[in-house]
PDB file of C-alpha atoms in Angstrom:
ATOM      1  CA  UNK A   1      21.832 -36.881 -49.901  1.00 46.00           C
ATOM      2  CA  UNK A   2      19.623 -36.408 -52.696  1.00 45.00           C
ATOM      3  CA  UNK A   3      16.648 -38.566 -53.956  1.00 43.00           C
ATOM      4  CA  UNK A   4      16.230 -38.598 -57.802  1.00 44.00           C
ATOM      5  CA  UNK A   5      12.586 -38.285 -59.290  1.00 43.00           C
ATOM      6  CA  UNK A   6      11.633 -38.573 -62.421  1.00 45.00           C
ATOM      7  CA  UNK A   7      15.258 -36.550 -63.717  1.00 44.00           C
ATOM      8  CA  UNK A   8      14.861 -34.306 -61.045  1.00 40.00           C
ATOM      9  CA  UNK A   9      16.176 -33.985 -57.648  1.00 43.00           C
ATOM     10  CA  UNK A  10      14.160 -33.623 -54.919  1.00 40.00           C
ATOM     11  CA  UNK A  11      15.921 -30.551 -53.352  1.00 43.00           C
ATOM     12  CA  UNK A  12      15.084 -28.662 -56.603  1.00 45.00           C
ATOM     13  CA  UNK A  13      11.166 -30.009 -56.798  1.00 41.00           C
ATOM     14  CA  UNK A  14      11.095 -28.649 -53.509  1.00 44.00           C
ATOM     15  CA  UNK A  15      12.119 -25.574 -53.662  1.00 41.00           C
ATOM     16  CA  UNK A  16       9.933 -25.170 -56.589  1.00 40.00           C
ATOM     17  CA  UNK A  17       6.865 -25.911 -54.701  1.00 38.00           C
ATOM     18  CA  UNK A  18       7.676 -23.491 -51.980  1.00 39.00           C
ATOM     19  CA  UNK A  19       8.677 -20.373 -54.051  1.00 40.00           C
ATOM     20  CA  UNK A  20       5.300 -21.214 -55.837  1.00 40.00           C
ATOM     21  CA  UNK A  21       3.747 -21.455 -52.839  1.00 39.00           C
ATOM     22  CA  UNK A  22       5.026 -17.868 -51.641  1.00 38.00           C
ATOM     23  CA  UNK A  23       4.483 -16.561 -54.979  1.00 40.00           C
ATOM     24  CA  UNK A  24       0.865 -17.226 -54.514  1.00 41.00           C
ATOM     25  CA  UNK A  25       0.617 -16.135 -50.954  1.00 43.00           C
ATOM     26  CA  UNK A  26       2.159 -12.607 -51.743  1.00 40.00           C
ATOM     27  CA  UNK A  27      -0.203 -12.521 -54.766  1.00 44.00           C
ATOM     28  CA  UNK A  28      -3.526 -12.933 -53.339  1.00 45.00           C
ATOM     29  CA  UNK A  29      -2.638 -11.103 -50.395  1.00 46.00           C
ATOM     30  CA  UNK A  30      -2.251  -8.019 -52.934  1.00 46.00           C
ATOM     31  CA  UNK A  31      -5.471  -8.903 -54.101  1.00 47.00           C
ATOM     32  CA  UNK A  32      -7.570  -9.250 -50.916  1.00 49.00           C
ATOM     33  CA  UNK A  33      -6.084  -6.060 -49.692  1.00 50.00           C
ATOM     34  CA  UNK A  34      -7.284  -4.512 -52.998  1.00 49.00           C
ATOM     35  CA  UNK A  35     -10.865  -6.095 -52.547  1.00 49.00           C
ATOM     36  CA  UNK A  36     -10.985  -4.568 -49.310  1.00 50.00           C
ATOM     37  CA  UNK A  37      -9.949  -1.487 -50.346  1.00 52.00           C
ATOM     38  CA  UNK A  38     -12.655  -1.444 -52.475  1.00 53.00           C
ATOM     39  CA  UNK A  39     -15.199  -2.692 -49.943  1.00 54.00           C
ATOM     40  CA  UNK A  40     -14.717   0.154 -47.782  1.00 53.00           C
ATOM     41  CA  UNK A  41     -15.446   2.890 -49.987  1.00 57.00           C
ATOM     42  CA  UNK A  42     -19.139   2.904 -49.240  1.00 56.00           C
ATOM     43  CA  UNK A  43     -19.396   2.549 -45.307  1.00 60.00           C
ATOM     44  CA  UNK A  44     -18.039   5.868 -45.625  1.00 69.00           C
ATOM     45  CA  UNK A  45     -21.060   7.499 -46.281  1.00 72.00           C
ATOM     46  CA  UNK A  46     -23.305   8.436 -43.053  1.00 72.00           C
ATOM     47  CA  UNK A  47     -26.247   5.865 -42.139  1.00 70.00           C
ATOM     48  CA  UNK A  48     -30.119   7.140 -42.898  1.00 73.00           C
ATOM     49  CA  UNK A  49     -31.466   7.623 -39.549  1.00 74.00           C
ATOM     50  CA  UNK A  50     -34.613   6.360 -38.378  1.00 79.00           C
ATOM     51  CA  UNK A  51     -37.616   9.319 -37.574  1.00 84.00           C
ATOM     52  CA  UNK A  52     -37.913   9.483 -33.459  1.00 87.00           C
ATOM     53  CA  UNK A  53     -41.347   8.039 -32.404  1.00 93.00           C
ATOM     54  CA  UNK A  54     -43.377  11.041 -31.297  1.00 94.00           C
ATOM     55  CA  UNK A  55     -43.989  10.102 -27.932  1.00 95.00           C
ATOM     56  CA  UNK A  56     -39.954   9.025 -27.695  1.00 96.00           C
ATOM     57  CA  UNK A  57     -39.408  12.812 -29.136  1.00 96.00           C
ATOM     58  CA  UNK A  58     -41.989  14.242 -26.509  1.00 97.00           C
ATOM     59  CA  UNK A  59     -40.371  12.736 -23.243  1.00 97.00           C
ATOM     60  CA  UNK A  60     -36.915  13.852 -24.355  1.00 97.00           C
ATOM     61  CA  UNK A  61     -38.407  17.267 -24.652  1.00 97.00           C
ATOM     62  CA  UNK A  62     -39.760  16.712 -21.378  1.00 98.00           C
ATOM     63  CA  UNK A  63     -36.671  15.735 -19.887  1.00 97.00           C
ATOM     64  CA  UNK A  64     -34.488  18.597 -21.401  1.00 98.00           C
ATOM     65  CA  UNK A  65     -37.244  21.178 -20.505  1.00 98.00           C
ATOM     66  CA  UNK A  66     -36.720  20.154 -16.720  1.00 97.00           C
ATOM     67  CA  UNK A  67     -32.990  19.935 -17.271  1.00 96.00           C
ATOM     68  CA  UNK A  68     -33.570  23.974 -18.166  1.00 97.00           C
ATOM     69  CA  UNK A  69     -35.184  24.119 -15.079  1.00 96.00           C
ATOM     70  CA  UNK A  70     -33.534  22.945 -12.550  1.00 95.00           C
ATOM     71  CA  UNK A  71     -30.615  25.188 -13.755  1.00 95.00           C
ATOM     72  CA  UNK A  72     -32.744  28.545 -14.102  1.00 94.00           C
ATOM     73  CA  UNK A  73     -32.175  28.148 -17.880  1.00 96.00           C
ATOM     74  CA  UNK A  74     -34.974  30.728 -19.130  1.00 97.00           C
ATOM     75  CA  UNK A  75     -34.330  30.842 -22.650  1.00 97.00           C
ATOM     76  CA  UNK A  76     -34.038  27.625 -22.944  1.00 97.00           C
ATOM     77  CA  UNK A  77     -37.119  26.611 -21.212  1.00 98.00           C
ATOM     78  CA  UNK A  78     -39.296  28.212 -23.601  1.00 98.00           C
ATOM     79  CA  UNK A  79     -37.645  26.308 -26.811  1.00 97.00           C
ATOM     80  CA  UNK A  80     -40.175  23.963 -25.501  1.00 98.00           C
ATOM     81  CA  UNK A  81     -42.994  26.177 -24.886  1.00 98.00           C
ATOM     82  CA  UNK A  82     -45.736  28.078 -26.745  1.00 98.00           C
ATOM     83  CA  UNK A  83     -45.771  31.676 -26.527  1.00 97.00           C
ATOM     84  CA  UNK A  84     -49.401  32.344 -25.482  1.00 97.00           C
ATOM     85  CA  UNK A  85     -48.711  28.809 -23.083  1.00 98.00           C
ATOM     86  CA  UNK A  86     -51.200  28.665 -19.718  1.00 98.00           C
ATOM     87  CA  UNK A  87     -50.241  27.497 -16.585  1.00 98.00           C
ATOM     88  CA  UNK A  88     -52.225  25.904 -13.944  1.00 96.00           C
ATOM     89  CA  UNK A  89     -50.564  25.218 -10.373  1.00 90.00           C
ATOM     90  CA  UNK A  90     -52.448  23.539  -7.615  1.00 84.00           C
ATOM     91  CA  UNK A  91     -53.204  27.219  -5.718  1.00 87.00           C
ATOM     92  CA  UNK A  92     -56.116  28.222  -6.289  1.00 90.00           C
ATOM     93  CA  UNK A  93     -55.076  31.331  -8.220  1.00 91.00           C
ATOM     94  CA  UNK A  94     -56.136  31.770 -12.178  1.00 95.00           C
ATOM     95  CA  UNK A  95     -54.194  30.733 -14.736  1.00 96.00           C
ATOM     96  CA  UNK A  96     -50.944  32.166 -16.146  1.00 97.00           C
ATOM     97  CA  UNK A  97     -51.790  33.212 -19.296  1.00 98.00           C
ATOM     98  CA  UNK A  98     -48.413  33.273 -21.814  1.00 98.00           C
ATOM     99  CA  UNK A  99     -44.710  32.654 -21.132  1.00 98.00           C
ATOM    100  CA  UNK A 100     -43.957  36.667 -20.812  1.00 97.00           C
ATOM    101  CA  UNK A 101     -45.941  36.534 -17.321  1.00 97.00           C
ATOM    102  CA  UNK A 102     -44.974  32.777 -16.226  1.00 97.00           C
ATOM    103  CA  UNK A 103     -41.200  33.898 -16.744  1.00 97.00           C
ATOM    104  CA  UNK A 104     -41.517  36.501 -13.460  1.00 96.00           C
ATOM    105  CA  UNK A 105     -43.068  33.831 -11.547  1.00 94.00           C
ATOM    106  CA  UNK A 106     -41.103  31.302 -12.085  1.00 95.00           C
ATOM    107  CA  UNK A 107     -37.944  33.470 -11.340  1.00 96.00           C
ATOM    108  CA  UNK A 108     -39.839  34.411  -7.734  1.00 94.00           C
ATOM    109  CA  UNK A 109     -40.818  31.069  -6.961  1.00 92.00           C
ATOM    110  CA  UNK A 110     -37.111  29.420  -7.502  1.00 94.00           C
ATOM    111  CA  UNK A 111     -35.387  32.254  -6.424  1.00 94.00           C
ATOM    112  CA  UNK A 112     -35.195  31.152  -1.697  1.00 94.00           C
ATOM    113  CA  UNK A 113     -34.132  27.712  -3.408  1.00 95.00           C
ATOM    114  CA  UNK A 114     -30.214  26.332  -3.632  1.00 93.00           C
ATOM    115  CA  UNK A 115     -29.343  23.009  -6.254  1.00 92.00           C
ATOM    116  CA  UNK A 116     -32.685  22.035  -7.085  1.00 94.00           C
ATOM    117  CA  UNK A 117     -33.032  18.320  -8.059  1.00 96.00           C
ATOM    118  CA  UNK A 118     -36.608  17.513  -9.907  1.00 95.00           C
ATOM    119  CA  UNK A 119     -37.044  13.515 -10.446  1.00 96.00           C
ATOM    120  CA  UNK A 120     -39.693  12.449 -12.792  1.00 98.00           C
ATOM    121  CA  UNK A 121     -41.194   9.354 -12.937  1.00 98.00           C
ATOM    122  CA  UNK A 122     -44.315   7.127 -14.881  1.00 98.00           C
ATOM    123  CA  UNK A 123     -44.290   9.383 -18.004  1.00 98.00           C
ATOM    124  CA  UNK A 124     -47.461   8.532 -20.091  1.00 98.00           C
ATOM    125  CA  UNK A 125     -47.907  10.633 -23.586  1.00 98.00           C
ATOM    126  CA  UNK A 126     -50.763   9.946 -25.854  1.00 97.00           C
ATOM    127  CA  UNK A 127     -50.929  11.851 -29.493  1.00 96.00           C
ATOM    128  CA  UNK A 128     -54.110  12.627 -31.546  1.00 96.00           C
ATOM    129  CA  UNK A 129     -53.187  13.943 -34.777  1.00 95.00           C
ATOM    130  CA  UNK A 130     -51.264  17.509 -34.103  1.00 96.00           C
ATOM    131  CA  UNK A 131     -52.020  17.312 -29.931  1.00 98.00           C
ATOM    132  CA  UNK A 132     -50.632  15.705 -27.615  1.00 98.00           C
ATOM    133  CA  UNK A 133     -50.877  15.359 -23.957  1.00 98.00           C
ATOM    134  CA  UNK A 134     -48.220  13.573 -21.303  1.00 98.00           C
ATOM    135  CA  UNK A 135     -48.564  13.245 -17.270  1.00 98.00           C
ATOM    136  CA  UNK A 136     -45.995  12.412 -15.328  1.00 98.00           C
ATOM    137  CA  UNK A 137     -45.379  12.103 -11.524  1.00 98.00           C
ATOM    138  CA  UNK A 138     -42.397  14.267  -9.867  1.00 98.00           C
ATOM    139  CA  UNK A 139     -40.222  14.437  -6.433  1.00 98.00           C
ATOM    140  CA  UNK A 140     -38.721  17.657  -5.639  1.00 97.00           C
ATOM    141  CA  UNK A 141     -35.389  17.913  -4.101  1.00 97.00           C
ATOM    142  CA  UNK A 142     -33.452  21.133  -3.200  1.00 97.00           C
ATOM    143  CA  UNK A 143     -32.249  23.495   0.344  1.00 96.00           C
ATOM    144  CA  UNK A 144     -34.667  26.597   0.761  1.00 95.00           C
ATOM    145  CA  UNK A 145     -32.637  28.737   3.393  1.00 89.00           C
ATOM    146  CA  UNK A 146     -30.384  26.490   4.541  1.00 90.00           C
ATOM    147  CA  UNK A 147     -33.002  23.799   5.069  1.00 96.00           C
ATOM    148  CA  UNK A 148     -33.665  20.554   2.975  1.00 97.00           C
ATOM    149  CA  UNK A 149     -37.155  20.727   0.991  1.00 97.00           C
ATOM    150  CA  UNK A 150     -39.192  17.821  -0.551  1.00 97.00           C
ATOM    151  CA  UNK A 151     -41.981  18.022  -2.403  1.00 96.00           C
ATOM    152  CA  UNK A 152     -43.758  15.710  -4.617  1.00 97.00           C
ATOM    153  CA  UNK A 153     -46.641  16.154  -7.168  1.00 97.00           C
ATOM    154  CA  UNK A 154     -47.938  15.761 -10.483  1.00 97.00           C
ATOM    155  CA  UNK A 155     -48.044  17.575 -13.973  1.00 98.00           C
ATOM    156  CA  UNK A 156     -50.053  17.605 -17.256  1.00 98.00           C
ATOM    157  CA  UNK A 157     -48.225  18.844 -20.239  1.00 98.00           C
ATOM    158  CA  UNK A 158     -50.665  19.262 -23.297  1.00 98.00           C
ATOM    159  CA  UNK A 159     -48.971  19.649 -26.576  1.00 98.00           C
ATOM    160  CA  UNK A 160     -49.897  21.506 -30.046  1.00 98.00           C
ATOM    161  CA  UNK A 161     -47.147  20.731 -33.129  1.00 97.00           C
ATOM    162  CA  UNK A 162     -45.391  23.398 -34.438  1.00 94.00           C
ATOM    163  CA  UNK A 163     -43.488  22.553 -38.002  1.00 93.00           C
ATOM    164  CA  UNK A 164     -41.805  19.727 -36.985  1.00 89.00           C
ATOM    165  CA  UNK A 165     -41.647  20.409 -32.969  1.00 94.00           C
ATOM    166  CA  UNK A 166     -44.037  19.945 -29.974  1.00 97.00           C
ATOM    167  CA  UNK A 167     -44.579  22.907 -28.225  1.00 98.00           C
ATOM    168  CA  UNK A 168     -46.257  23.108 -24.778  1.00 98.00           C
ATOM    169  CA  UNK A 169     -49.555  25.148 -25.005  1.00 98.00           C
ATOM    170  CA  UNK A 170     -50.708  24.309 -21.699  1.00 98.00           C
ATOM    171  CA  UNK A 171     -49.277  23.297 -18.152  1.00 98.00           C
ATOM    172  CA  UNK A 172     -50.837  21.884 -14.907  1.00 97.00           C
ATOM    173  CA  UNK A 173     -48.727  21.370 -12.319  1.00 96.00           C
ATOM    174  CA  UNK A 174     -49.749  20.486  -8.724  1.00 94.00           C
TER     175      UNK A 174
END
């Protein structure tokens, strides 16, 4: 049964309106993908990053410094330190004057000790110009000679910058 309009039938206005209607649907499809395509082209290149705040870059030094640590990492301990560095320990002994004697120490004083765990907590850093100075308190965890040990305390780093890096000049741990 077909309906006559205006000379035309119905059937044939119809299918009109739906091939224009797919017509148009594939066509602007093509062109959205094509707009997209075009879109994408620069999120391709890499995000500016934002500069660290310094006290943000000084406790991650911190932390990776006492990763080094607790591993017996040497070398990579003294990325973070100053070559003519003192250290300060709660014995009343004299300083430690640069990393070439601290680095004989600090392999005889971790040496009786077995999977040393060193927790630190309330970090505080303050910066003045090109020093800086952070204290922190710590819990020491490990097994000396079969034994568990525990041993809490506190240390002051003090900072000088170096280029673009903070380098500890001087340590007091006790």
């Amino acid at each position: 049964m077909r309906t006559k309009l205006g000379g035309f039938a119905w059937t044939h206005v119809g299918a009109c309106c739906i091939a224009a209607v797919l017509i148009f649907s594939v066509s602007s499809s093509t062109w959205g993908g094509q707009k997209k395509k075009k879109k994408s082209q620069p999120s391709q290149q890499p995000l500016p990053s934002l500069p660290m705040p310094v006290s943000d870059q000084i406790d991650r030094d911190i932390g990776q410094m006492l990763g080094a640590f607790q591993i017996g990492n040497v070398e990579m301990m003294h990325k973070f330190y100053s070559d003519d560095a003192t250290f300060v320990s709660g014995d009343y002994e004299p300083p430690i004057v640069g990393w070439k004697n601290y680095v004989p120490l600090y392999h005889r004083e971790v040496a009786p000790f077995q999977g040393m765990q060193l927790i630190r907590r309330n970090t505080y850093v303050f910066t003045h110009g090109d020093v800086a100075w952070a204290s922190y308190q710590w819990e020491f965890d490990s097994m000396l000679n079969g034994l568990p040990y525990t041993a809490r305390g506190q240390t002051t780093l003090v900072f000088n910058k170096v280029g673009d890096n903070w380098l500890i000049v001087h340590n007091h741990t006790s």
